[in-house]
PDB file of C-alpha atoms in Angstrom:
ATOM      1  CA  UNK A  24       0.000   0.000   0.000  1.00 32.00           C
ATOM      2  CA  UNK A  25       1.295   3.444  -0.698  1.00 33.00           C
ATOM      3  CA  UNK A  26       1.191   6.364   1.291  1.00 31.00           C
ATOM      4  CA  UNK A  27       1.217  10.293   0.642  1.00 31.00           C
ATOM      5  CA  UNK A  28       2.284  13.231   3.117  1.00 34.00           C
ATOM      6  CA  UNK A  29      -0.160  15.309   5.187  1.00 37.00           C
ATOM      7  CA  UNK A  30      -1.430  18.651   4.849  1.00 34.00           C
ATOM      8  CA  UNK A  31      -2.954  21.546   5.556  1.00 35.00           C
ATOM      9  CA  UNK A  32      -6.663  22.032   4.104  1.00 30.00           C
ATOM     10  CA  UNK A  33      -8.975  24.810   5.796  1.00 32.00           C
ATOM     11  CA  UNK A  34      -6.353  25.431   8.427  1.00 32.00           C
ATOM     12  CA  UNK A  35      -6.857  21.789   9.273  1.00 31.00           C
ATOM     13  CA  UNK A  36      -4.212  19.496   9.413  1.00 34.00           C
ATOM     14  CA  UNK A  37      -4.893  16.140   7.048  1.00 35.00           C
ATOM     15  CA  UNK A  38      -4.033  12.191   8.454  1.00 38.00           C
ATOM     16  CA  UNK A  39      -1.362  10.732   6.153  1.00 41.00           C
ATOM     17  CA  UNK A  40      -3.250   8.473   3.546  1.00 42.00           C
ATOM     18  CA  UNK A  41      -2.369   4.902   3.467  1.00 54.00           C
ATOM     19  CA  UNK A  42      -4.233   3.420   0.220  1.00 56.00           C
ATOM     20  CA  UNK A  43      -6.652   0.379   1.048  1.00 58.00           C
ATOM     21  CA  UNK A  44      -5.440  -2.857  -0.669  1.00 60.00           C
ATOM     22  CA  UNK A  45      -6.880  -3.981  -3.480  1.00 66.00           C
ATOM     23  CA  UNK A  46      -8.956  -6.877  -2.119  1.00 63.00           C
ATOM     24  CA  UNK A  47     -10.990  -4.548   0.016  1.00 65.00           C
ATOM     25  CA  UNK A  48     -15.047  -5.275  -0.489  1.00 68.00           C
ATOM     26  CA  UNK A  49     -16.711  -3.275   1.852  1.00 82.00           C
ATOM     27  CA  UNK A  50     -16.155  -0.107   3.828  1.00 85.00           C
ATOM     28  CA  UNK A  51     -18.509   0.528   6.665  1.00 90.00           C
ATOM     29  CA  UNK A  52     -19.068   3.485   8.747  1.00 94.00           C
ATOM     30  CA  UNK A  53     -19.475   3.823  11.977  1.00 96.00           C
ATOM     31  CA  UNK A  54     -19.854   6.638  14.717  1.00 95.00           C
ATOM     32  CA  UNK A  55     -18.140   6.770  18.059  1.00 95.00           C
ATOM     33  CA  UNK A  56     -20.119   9.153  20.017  1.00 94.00           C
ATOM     34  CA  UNK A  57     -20.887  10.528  23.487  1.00 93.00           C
ATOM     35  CA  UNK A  58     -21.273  13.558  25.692  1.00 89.00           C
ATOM     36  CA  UNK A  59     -18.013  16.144  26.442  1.00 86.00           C
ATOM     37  CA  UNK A  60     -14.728  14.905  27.183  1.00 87.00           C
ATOM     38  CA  UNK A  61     -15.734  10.984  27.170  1.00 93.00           C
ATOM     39  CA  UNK A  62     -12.910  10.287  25.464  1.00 93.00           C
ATOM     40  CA  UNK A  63     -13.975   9.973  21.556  1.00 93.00           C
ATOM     41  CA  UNK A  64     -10.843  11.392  20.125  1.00 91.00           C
ATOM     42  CA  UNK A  65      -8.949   9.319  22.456  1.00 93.00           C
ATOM     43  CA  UNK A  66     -10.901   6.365  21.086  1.00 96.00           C
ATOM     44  CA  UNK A  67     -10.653   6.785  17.406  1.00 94.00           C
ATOM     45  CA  UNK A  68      -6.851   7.700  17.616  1.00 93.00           C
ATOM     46  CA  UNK A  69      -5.838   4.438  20.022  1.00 96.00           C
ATOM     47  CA  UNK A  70      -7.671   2.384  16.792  1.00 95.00           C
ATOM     48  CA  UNK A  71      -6.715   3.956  13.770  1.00 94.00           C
ATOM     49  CA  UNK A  72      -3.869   2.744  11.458  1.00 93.00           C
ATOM     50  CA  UNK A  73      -3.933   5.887   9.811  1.00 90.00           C
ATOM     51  CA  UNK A  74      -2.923   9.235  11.461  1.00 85.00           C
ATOM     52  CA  UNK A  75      -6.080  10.349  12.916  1.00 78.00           C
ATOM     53  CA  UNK A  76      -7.800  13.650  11.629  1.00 75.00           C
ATOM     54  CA  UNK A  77      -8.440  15.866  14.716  1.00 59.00           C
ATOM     55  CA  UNK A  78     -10.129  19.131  14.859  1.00 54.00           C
ATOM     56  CA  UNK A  79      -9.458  19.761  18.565  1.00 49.00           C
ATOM     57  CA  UNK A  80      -9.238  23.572  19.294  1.00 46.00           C
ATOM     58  CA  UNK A  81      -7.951  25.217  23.348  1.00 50.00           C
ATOM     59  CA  UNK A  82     -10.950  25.673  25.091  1.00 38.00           C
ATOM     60  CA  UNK A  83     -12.121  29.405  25.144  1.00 40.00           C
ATOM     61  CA  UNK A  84     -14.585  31.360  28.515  1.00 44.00           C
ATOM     62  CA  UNK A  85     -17.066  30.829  25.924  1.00 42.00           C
ATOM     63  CA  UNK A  86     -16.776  26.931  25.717  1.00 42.00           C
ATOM     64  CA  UNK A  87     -16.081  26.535  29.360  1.00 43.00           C
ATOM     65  CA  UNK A  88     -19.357  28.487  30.471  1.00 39.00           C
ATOM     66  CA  UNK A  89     -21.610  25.936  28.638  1.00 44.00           C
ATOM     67  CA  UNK A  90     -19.563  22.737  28.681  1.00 43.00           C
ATOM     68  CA  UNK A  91     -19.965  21.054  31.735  1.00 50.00           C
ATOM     69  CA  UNK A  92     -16.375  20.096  33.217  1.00 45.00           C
ATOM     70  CA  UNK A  93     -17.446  18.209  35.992  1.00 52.00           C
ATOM     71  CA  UNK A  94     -14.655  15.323  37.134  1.00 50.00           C
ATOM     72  CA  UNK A  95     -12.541  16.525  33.576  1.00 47.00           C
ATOM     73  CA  UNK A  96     -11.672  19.952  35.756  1.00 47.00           C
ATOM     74  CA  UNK A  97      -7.981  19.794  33.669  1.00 47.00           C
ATOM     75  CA  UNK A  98      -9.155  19.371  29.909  1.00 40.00           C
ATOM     76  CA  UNK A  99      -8.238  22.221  27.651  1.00 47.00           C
ATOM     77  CA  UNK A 100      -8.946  21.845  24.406  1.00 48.00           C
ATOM     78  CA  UNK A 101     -12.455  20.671  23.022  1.00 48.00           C
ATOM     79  CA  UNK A 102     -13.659  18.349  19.317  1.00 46.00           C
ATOM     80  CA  UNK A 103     -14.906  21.426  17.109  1.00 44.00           C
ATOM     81  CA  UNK A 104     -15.936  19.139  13.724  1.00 52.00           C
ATOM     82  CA  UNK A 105     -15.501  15.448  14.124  1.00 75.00           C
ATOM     83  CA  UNK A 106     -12.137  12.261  14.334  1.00 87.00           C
ATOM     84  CA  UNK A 107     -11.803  10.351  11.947  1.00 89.00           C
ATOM     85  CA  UNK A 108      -9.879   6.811  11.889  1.00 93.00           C
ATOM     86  CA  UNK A 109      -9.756   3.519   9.895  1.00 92.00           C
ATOM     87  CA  UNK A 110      -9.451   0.143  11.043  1.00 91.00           C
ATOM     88  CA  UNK A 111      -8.863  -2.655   9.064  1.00 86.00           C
ATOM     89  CA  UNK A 112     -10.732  -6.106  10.388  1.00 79.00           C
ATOM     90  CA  UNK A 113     -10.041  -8.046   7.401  1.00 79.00           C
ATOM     91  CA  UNK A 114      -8.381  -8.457   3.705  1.00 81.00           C
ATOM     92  CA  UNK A 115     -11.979  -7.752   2.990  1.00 81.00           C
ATOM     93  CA  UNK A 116     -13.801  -5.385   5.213  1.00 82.00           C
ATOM     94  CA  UNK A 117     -12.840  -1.687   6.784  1.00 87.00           C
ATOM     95  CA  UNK A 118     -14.018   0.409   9.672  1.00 91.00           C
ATOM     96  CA  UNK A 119     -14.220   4.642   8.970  1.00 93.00           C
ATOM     97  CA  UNK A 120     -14.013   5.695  12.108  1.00 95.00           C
ATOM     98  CA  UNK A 121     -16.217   9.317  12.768  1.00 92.00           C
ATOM     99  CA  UNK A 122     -15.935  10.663  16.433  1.00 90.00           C
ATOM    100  CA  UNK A 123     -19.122  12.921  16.549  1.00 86.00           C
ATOM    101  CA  UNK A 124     -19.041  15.918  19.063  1.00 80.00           C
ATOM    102  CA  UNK A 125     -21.520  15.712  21.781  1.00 68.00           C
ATOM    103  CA  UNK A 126     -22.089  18.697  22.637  1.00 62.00           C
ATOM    104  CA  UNK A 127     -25.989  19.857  21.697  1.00 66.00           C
ATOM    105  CA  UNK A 128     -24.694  23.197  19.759  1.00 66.00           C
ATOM    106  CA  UNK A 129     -23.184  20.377  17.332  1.00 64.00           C
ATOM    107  CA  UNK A 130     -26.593  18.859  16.541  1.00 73.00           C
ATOM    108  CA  UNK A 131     -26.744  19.716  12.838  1.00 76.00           C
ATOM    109  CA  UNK A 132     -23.475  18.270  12.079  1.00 76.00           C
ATOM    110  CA  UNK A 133     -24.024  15.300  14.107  1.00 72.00           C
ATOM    111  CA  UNK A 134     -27.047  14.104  12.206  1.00 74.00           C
ATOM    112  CA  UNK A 135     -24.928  14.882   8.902  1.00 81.00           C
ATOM    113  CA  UNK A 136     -22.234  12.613  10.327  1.00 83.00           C
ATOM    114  CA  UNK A 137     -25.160  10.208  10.795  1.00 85.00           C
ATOM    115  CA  UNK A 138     -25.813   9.891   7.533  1.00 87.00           C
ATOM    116  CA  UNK A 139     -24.533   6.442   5.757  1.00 92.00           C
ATOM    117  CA  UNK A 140     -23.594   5.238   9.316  1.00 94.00           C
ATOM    118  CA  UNK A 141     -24.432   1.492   9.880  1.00 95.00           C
ATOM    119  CA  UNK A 142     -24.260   2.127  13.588  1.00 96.00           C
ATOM    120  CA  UNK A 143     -22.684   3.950  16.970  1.00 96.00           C
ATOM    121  CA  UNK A 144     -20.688   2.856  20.173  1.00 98.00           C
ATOM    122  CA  UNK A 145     -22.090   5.361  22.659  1.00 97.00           C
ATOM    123  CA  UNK A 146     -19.166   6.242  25.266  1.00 97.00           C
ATOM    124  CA  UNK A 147     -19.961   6.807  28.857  1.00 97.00           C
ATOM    125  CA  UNK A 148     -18.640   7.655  32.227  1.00 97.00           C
ATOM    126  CA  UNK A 149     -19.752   6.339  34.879  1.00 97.00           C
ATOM    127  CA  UNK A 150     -19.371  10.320  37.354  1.00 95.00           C
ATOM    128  CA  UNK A 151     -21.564  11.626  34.184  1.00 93.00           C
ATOM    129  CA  UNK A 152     -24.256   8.791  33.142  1.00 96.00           C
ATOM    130  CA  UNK A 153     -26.842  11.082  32.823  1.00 94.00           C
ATOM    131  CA  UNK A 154     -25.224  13.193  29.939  1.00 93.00           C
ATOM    132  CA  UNK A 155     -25.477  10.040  27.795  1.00 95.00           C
ATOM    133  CA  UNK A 156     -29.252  10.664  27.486  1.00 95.00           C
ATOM    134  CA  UNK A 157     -29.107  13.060  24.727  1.00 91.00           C
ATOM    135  CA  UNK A 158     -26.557  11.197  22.604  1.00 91.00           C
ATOM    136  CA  UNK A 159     -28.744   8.238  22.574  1.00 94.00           C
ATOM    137  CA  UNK A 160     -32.077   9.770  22.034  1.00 92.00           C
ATOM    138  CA  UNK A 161     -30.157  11.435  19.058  1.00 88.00           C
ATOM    139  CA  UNK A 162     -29.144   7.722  18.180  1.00 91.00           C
ATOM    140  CA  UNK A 163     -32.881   6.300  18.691  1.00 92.00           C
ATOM    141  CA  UNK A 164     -34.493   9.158  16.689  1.00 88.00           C
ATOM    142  CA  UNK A 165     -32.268   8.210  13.734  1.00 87.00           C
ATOM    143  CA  UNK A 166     -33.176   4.558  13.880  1.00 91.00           C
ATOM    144  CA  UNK A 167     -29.212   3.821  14.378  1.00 93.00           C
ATOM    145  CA  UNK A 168     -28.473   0.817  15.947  1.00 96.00           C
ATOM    146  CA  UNK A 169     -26.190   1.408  19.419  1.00 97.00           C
ATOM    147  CA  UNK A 170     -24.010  -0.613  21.750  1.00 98.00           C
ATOM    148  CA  UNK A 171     -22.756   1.365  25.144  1.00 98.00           C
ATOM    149  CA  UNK A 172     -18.765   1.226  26.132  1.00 98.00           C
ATOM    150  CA  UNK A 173     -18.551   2.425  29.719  1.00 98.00           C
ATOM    151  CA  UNK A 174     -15.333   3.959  29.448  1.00 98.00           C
ATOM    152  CA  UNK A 175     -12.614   3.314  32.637  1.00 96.00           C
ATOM    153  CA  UNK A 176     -11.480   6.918  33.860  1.00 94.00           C
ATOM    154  CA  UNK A 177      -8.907   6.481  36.882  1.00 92.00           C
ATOM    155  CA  UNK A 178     -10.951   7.096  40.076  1.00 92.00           C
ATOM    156  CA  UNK A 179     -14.364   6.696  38.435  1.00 95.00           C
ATOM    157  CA  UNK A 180     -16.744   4.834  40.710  1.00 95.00           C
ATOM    158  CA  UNK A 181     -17.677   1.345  39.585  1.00 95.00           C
ATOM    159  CA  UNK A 182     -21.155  -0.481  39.601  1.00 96.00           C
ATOM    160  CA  UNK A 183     -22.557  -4.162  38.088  1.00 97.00           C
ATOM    161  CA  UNK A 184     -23.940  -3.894  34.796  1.00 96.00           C
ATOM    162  CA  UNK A 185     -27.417  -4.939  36.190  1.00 97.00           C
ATOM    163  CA  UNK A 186     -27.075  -1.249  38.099  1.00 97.00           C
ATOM    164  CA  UNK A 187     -25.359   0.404  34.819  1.00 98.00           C
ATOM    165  CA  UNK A 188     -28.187  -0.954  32.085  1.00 98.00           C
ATOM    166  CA  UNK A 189     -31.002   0.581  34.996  1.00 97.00           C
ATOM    167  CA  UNK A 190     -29.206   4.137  35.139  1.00 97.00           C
ATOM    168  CA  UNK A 191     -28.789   4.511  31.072  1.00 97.00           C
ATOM    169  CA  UNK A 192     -32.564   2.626  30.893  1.00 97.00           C
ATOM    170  CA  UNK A 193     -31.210   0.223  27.824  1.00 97.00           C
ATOM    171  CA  UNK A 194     -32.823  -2.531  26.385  1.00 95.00           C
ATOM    172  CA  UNK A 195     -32.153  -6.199  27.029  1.00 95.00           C
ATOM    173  CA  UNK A 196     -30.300  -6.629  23.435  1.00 95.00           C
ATOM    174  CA  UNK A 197     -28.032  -3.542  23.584  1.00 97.00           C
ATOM    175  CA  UNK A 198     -24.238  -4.301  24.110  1.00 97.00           C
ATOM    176  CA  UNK A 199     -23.042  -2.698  26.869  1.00 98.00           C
ATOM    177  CA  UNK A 200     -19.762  -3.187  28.025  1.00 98.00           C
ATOM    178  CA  UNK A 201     -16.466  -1.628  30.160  1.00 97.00           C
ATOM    179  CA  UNK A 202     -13.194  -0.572  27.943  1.00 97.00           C
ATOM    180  CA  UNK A 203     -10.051   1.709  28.207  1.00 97.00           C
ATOM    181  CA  UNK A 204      -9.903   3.958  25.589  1.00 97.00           C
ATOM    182  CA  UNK A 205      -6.145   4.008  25.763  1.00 97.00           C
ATOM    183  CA  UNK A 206      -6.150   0.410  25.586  1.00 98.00           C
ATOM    184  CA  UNK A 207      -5.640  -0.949  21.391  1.00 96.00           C
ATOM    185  CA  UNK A 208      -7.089  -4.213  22.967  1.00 96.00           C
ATOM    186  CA  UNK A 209      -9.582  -3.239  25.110  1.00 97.00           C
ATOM    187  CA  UNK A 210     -10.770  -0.542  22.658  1.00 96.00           C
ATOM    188  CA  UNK A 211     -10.794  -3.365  19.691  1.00 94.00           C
ATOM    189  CA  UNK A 212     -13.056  -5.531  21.969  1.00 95.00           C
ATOM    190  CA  UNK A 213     -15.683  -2.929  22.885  1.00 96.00           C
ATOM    191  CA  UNK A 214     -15.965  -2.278  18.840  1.00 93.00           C
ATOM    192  CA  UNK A 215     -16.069  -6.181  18.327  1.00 92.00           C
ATOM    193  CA  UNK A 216     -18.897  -5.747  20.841  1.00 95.00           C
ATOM    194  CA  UNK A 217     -20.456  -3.044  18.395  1.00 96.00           C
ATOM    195  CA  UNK A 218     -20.248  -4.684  15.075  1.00 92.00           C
ATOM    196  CA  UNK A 219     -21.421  -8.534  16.102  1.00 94.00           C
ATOM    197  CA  UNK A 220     -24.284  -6.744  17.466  1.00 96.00           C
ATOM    198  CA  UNK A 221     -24.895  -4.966  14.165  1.00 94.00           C
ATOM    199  CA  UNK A 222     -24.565  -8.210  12.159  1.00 90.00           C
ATOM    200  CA  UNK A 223     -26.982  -9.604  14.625  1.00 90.00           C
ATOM    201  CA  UNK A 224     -29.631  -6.852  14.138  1.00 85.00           C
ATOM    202  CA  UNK A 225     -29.372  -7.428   9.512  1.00 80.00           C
ATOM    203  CA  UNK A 226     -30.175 -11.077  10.144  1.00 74.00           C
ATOM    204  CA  UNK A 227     -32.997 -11.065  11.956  1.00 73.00           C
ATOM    205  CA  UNK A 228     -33.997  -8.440   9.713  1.00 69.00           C
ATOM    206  CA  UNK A 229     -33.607 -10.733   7.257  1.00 71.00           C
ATOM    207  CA  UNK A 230     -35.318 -13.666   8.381  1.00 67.00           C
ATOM    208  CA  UNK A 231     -37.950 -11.357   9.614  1.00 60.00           C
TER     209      UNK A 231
END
């Protein structure tokens, strides 16, 4: 596979381009979502084999008066489009990667991002379940299929998932399950979770 340099485009600086191989069948998009400072572009960077795109920007007054920084009191900078990653499960088969901002003031472009998606892993935090709400009802409105990663932030209280799938009020059949967004493996596994559960979903559809 060949590759190109980065560059600049909009003031925005491009991931290096590694060319898919040849055999490559089908490319499948997928969302990795969830409220402010969840850890998205963390995420989509720890599973990309491409240079991620990032259009993180410092934090201004403005941002901090309306983004709740509640247990994240030292972030600085803030998602102000999208990420965007690739991940290649197989010869034939590839993940695009697009970390959607949670933030509501991001709304339109969210449901643009949504667009073509087969399906989201929701990110949560367990000092913050509540904020998950709105990403999710985004989610259900659209009709796009979900799983839920709880995230593992150092000092975060912990609680069985019996406790977990009662605070985020999900349904029997959605995924929900604990990762490190740091973590390549751990990361891998809670997207694994994602797209078995999105193969599930097309056949029963199917035999529906």
């Amino acid at each position: 596979m060949g590759s190109v340099p980065g560059s600049e485009v909009g003031g925005l600086e491009t991931a290096q381009v590694s060319y898919l191989g040849e055999g490559v069948q089908t490319a499948v998009k997928l969302l990795v979502t969830g409220h402010f400072a969840v850890g998205k572009t963390t995420f989509v960077g720890t599973l990309s084999e491409i240079e991620p795109l990032r259009t993180e920007e410092p934090m201004t007054e403005a941002s901090v008066l309306v983004d709740d920084l509640t247990g994240v009191p030292n972030k600085q900078t803030t998602t102000v489009a999208m990420d965007f990653g690739r991940l290649t499960l197989s010869q034939s088969l590839v993940l695009y990667l697009f970390g959607a901002p949670g933030q509501q003031r991001f709304t339109p472009l969210w449901r643009d991002m949504a667009l073509g998606a087969l399906g989201a892993l929701v990110l949560a935090d367990t000092r913050r379940l509540e904020h998950s709400f709105p990403v999710m009802d985004l989610l259900e409105e659209h009709g796009l299929p979900y799983a839920v990663a709880v995230n593992r932030f150092d000092g975060a209280p912990e609680f069985a998932e019996e406790e977990l799938r009662e605070a985020l009020d999900l349904l029997p059949s959605t995924p929900l399950v604990s990762c490190d967004a740091r973590d390549p493996a751990s990361a891998t596994q809670a997207l694994i979770s994602l797209v078995e559960y999105l193969i599930g979903t097309e056949a029963r559809l199917e035999h529906a």
